mmCIF file of C-alpha atoms in Angstrom:
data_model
loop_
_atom_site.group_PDB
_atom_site.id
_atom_site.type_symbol
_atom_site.label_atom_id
_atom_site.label_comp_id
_atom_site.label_asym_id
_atom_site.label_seq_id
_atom_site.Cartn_x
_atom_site.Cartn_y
_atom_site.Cartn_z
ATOM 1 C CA UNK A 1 0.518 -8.423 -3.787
ATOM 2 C CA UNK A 2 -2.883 -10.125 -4.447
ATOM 3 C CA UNK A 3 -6.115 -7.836 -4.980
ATOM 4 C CA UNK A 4 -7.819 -8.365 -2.069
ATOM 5 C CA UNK A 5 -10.920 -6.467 -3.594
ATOM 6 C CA UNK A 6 -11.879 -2.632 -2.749
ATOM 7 C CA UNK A 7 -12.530 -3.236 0.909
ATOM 8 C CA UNK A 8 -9.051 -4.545 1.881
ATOM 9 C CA UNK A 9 -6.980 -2.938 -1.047
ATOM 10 C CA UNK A 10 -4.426 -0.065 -0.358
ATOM 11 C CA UNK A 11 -2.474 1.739 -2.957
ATOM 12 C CA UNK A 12 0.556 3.206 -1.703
ATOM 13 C CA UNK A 13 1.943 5.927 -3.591
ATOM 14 C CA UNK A 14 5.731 6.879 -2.942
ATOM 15 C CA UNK A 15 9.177 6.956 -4.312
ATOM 16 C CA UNK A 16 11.031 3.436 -6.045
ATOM 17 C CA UNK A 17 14.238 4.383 -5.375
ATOM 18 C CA UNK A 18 16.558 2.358 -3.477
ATOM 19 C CA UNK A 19 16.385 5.101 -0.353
ATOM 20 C CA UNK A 20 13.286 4.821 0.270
ATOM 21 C CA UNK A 21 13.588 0.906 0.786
ATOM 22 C CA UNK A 22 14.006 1.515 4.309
ATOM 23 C CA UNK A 23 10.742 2.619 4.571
ATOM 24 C CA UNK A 24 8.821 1.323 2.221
ATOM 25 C CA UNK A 25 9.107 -2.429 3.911
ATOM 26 C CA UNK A 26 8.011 -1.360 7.488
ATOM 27 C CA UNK A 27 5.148 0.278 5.411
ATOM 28 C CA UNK A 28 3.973 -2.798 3.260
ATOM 29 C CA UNK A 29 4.439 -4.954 6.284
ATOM 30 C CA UNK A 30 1.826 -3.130 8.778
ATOM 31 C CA UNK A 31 -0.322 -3.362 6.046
ATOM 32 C CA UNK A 32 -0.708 -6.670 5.350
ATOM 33 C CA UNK A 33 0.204 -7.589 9.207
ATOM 34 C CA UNK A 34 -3.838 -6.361 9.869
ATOM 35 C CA UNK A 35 -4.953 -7.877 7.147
ATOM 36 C CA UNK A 36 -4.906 -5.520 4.286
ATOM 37 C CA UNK A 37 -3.816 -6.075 0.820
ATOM 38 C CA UNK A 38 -0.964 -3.178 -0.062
ATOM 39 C CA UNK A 39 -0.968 -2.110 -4.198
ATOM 40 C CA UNK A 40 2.088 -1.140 -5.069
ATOM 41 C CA UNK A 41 3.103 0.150 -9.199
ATOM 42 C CA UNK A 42 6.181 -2.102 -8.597
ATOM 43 C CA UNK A 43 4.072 -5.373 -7.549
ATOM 44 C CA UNK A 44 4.229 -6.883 -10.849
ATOM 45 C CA UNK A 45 7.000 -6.395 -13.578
ATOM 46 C CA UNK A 46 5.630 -5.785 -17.035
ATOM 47 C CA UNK A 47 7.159 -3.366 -19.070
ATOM 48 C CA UNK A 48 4.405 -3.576 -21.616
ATOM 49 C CA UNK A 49 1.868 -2.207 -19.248
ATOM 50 C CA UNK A 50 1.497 1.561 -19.593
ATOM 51 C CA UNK A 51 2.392 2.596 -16.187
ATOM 52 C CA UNK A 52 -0.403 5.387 -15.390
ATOM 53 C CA UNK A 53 -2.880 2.975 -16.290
ATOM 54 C CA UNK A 54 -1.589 0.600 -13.760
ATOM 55 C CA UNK A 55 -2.149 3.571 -11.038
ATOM 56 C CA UNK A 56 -5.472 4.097 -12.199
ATOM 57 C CA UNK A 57 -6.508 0.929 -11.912
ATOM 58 C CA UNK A 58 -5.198 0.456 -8.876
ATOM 59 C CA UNK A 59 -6.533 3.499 -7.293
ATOM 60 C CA UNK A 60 -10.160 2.493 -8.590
ATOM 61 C CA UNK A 61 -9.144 -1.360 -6.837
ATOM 62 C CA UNK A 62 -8.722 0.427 -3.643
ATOM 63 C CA UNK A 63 -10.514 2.213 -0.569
ATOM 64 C CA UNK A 64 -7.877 2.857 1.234
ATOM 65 C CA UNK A 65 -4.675 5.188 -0.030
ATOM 66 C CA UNK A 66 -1.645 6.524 1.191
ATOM 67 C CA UNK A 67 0.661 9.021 -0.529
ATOM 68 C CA UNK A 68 3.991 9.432 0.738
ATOM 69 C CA UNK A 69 5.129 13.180 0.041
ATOM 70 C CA UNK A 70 7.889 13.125 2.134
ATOM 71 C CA UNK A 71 9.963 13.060 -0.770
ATOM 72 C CA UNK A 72 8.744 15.721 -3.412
ATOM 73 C CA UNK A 73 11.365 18.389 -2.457
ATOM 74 C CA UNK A 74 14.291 18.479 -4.703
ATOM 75 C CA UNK A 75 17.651 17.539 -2.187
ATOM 76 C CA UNK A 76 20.379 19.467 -4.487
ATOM 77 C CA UNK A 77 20.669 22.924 -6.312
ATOM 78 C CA UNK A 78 19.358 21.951 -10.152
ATOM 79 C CA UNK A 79 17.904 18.787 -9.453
ATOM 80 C CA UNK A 80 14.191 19.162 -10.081
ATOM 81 C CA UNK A 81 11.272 18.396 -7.406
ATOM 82 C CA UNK A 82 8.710 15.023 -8.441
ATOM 83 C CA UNK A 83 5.583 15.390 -9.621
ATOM 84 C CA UNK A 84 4.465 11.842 -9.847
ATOM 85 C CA UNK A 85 3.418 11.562 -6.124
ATOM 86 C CA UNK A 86 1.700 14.723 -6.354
ATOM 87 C CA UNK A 87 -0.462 14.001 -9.589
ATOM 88 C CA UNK A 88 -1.010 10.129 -8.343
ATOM 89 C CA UNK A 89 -2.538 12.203 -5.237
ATOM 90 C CA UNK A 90 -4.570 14.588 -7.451
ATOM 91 C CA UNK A 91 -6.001 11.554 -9.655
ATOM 92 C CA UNK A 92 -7.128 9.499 -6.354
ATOM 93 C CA UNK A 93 -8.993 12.788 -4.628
ATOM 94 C CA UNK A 94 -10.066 13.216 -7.978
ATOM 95 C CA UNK A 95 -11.567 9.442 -8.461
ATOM 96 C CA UNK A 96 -13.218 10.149 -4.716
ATOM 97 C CA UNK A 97 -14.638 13.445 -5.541
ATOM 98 C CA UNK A 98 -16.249 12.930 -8.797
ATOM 99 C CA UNK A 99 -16.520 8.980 -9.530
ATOM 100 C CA UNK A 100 -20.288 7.880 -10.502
ATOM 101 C CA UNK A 101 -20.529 5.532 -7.980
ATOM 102 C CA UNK A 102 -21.199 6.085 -4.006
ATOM 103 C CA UNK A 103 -18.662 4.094 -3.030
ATOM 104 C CA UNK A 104 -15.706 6.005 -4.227
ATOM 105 C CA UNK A 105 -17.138 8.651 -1.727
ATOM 106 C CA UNK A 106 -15.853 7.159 1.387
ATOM 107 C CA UNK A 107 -12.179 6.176 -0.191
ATOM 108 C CA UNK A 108 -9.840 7.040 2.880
ATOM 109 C CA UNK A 109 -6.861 8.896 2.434
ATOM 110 C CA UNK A 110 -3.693 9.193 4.166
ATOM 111 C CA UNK A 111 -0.831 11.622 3.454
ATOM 112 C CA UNK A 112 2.424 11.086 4.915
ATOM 113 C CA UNK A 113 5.302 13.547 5.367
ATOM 114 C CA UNK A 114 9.097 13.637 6.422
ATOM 115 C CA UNK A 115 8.813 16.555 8.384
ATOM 116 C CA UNK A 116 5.908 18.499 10.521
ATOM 117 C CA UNK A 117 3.825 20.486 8.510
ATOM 118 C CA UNK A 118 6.096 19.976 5.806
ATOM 119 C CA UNK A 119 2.934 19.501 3.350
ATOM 120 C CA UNK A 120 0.627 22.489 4.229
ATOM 121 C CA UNK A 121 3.778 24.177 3.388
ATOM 122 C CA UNK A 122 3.796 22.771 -0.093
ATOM 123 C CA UNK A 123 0.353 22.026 -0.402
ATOM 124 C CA UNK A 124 -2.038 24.152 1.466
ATOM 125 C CA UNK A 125 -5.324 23.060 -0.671
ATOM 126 C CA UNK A 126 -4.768 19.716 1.140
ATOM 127 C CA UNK A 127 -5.511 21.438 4.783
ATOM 128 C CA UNK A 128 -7.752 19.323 6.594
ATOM 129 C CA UNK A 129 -6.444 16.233 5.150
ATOM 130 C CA UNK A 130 -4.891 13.371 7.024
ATOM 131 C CA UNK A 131 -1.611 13.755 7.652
ATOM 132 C CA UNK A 132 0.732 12.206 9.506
ATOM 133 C CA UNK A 133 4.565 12.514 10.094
ATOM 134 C CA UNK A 134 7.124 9.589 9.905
ATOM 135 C CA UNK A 135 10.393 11.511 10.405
ATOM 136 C CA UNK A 136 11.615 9.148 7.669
ATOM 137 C CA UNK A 137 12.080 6.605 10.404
ATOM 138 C CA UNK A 138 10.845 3.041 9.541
ATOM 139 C CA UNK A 139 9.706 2.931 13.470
ATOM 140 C CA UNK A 140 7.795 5.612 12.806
ATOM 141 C CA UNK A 141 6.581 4.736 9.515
ATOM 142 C CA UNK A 142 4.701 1.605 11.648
ATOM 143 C CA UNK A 143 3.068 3.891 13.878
ATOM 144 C CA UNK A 144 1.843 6.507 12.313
ATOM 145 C CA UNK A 145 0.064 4.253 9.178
ATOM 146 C CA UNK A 146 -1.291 1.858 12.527
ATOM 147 C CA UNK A 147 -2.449 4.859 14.441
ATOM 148 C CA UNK A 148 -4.249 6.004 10.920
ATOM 149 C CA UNK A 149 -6.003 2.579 10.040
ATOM 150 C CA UNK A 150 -7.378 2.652 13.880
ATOM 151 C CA UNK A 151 -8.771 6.089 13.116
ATOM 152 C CA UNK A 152 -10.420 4.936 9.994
ATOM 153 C CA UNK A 153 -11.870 3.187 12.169
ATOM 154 C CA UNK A 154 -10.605 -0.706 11.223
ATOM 155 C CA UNK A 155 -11.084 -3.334 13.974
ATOM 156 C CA UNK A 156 -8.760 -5.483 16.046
ATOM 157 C CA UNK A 157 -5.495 -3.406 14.703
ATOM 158 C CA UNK A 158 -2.392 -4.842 16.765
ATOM 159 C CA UNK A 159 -0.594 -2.360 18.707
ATOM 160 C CA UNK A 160 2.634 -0.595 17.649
ATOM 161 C CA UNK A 161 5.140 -2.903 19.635
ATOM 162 C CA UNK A 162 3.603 -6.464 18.044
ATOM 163 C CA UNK A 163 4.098 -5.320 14.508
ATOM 164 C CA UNK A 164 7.549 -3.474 15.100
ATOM 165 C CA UNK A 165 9.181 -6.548 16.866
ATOM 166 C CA UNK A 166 7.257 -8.972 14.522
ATOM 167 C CA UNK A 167 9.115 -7.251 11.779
ATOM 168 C CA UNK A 168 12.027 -7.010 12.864
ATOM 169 C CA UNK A 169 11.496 -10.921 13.685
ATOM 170 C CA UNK A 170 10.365 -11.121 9.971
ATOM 171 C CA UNK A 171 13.741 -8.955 8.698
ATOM 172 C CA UNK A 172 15.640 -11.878 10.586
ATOM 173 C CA UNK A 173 13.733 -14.987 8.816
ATOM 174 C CA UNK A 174 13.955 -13.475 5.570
ATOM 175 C CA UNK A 175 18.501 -12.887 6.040
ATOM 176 C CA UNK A 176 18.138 -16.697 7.423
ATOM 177 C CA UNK A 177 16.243 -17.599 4.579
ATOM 178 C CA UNK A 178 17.634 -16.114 1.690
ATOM 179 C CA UNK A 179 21.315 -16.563 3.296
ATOM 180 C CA UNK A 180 20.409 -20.683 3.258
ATOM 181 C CA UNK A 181 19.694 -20.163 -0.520
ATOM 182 C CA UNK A 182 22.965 -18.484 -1.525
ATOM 183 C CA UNK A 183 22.114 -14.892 -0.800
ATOM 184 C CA UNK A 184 24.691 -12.368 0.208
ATOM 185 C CA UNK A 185 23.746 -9.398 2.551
ATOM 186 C CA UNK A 186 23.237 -6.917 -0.379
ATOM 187 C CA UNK A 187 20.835 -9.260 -2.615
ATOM 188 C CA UNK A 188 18.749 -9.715 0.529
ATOM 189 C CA UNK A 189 18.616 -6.131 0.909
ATOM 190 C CA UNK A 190 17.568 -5.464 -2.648
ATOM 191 C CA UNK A 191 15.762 -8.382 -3.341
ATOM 192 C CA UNK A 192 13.282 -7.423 -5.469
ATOM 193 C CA UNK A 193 10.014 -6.206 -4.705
ATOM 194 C CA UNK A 194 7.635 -9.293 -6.240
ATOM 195 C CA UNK A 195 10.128 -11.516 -4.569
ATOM 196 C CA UNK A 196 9.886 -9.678 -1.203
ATOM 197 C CA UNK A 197 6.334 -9.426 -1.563
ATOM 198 C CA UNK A 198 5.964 -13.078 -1.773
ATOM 199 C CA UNK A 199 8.217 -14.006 1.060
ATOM 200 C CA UNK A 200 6.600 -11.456 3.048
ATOM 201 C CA UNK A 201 3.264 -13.514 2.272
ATOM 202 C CA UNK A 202 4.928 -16.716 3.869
ATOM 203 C CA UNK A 203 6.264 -15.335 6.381
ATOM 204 C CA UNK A 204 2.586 -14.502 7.647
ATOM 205 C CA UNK A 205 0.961 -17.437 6.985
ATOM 206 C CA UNK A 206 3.865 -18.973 8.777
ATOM 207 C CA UNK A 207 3.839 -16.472 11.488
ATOM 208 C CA UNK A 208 0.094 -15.555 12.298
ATOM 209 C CA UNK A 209 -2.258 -17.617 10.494
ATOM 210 C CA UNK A 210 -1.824 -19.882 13.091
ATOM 211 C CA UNK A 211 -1.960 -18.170 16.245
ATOM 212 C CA UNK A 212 -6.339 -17.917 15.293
ATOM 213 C CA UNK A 213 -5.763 -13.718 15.861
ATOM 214 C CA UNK A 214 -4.626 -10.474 14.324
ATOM 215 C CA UNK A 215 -0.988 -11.154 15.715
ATOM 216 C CA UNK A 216 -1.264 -8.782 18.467
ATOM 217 C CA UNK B 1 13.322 -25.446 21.097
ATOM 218 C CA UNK B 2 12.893 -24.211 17.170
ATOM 219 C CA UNK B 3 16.151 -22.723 15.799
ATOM 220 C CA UNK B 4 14.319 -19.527 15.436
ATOM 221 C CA UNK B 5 13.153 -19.381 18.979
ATOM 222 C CA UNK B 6 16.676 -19.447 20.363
ATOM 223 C CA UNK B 7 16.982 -16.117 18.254
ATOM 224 C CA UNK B 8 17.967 -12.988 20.694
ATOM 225 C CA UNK B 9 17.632 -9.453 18.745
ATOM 226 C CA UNK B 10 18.959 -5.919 19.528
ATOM 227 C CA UNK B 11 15.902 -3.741 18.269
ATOM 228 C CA UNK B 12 16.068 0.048 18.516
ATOM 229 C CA UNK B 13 12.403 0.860 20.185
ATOM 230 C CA UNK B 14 11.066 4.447 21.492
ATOM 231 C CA UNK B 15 14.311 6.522 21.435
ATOM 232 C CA UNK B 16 16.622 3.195 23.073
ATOM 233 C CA UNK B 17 17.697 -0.153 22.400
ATOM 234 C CA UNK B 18 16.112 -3.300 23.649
ATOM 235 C CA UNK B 19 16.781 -6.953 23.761
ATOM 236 C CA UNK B 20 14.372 -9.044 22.749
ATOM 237 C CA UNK B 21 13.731 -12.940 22.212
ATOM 238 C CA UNK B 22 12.479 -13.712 18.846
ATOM 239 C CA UNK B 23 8.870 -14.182 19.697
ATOM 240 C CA UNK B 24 8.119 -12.687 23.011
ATOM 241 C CA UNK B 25 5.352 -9.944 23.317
ATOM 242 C CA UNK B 26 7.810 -7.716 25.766
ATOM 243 C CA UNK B 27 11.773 -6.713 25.214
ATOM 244 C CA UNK B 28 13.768 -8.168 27.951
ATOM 245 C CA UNK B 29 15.794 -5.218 28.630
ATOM 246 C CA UNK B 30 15.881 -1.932 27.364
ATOM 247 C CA UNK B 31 19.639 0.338 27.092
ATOM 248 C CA UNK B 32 20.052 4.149 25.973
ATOM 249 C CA UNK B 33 22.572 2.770 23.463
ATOM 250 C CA UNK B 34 22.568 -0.250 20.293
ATOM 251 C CA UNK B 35 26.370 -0.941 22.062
ATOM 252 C CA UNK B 36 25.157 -1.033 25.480
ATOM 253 C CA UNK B 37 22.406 -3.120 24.736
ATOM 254 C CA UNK B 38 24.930 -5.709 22.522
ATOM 255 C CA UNK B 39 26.784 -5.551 25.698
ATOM 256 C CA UNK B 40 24.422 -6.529 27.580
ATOM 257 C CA UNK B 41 23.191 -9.630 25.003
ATOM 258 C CA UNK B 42 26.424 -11.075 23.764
ATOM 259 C CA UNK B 43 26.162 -13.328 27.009
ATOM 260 C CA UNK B 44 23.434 -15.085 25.477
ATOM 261 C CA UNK B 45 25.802 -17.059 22.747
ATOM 262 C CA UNK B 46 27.215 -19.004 25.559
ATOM 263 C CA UNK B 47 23.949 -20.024 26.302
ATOM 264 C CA UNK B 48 22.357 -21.199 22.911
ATOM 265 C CA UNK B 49 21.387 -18.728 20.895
ATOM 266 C CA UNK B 50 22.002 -16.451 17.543
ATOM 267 C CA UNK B 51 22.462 -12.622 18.653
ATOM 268 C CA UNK B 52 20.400 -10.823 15.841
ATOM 269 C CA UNK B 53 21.429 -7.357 15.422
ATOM 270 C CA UNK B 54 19.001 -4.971 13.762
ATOM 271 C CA UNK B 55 19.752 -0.891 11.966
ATOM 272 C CA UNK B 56 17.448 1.037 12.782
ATOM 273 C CA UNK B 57 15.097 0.575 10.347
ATOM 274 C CA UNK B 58 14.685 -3.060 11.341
ATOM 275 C CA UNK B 59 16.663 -4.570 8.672
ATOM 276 C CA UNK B 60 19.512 -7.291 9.661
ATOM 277 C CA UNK B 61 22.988 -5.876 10.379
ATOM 278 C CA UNK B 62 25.082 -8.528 11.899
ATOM 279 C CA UNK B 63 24.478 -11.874 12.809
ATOM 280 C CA UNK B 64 26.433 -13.529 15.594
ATOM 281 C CA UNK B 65 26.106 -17.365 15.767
ATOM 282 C CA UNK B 66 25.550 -18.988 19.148
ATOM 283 C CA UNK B 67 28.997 -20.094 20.529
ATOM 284 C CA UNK B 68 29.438 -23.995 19.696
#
């Protein structure tokens, strides 16, 4: 996904694995469905790049942040909990808290979780925080990150039904799409995510540009 | 009429089902259940279009060409 600059850029930290797919698209697409510019560790592919330093930059790229932490808990006896989301939430509070300049100050932050309360639980210094619950339902996912970017207070958001239906509508161009070109069922699903990111990008062009509003 | 307009979808919205034509601001109809609701939608392949059926979380599960 392009960098929009600071004012339009979100960093989304959250799990890669091929679970969380199911939520991770509805997330990415009411992002960029009003407008904003998602930042993702997985947008480009280059192994050479030191992967923390990617976060960093792309927390310092970005106002906006939400940290999925619906996921931290270890699932099975000896499996061990991840610390990446945590620390990648410490570094941005961190980068809002102390960075030099004034407008790190008024970064917004979201935290997401899988189930009520689920975080205060694990993570009581965050009280106060935003937090919002997504039931690991990509329905869900939608409308709690649009009910979050209205309270920050971002103009003309669409409502929850426009961008649910429009990406379900968009789920159903890209199977035509990618079916045309050869694609079974599971590629499409796991097409990967500079691929998806792109055809996302047409899709909206295709989709919105054109109707001269926000799509709502 | 655009191929893609001719598109009906089975969309899982607010605890139900609804069916939906690709494009349209409001469901059609809404059901308690995804079969109820496919039920309800297959009639549309005699009549010219895809049946899109969506999971729940929005992805493409089955797609059911219009009837030639």
């Amino acid at each position: 996904m392009k960098n929009a600059g600071f004012e339009r850029n979100v960093f989304i930290n959250c799990p890669y694995d091929d679970e969380y797919r199911t939520l991770l698209k509805p997330l990415l697409f009411t992002l960029r469905y009003c407008r904003l510019s998602p930042r993702i560790a997985s947008e480009r592919l280059d192994s050479s790049e030191v992967r923390l330093h990617k976060i960093i930059e792309m927390i310092r790229e970005s106002k906006y942040s939400i940290h999925d932490l619906s996921r931290v808990k270890s699932s099975k006896k000896g499996e061990y909990y991840r610390l990446n989301m945590p620390l990648e939430t410490g570094l941005d509070l961190g980068c809002k808290e102390f960075h030099s300049e004034d407008k790190y100050r008024d970064k917004k932050l979201l935290l997401l979780e899988g189930e009520r309360y689920s975080i205060h639980k694990a993570l009581s210094d965050l009280s106060g925080a935003d937090v919002k619950c997504h039931y690991h339902e990509a329905e869900k996912m939608v409308e709690s990150v649009r009910s979050w970017l209205v309270e920050v207070g971002l103009p003309q958001i669409p409502g929850p039904n426009s961008i649910w239906y429009d990406f379900n509508d968009f789920n159903a161009g890209l199977y035509s799409d990618f079916s045309r070109n050869g694609f079974n069922a599971g590629q499409i699903e796991m097409l990967p995510m500079p691929e998806f990111l792109d055809y996302m990008d047409y899709w909206m062009e295709k989709h919105l540009e054109d109707d001269g509003d926000s799509g709502a | 009429m655009p191929e893609s307009k001719s598109r009906i979808h089975i969309i899982k919205r607010l605890g139900g089902w609804v069916v939906k034509k690709e494009g349209a601001e409001r469901a059609t109809r809404r059901f308690s259940t995804r079969e109820e609701a496919i039920s309800s939608a297959i009639e549309y392949r005699s009549k010219g279009h895809d049946l899109v059926i969506h999971r729940r979380d929005g992805t493409v599960e089955k797609w059911l060409k219009r009837d030639q």
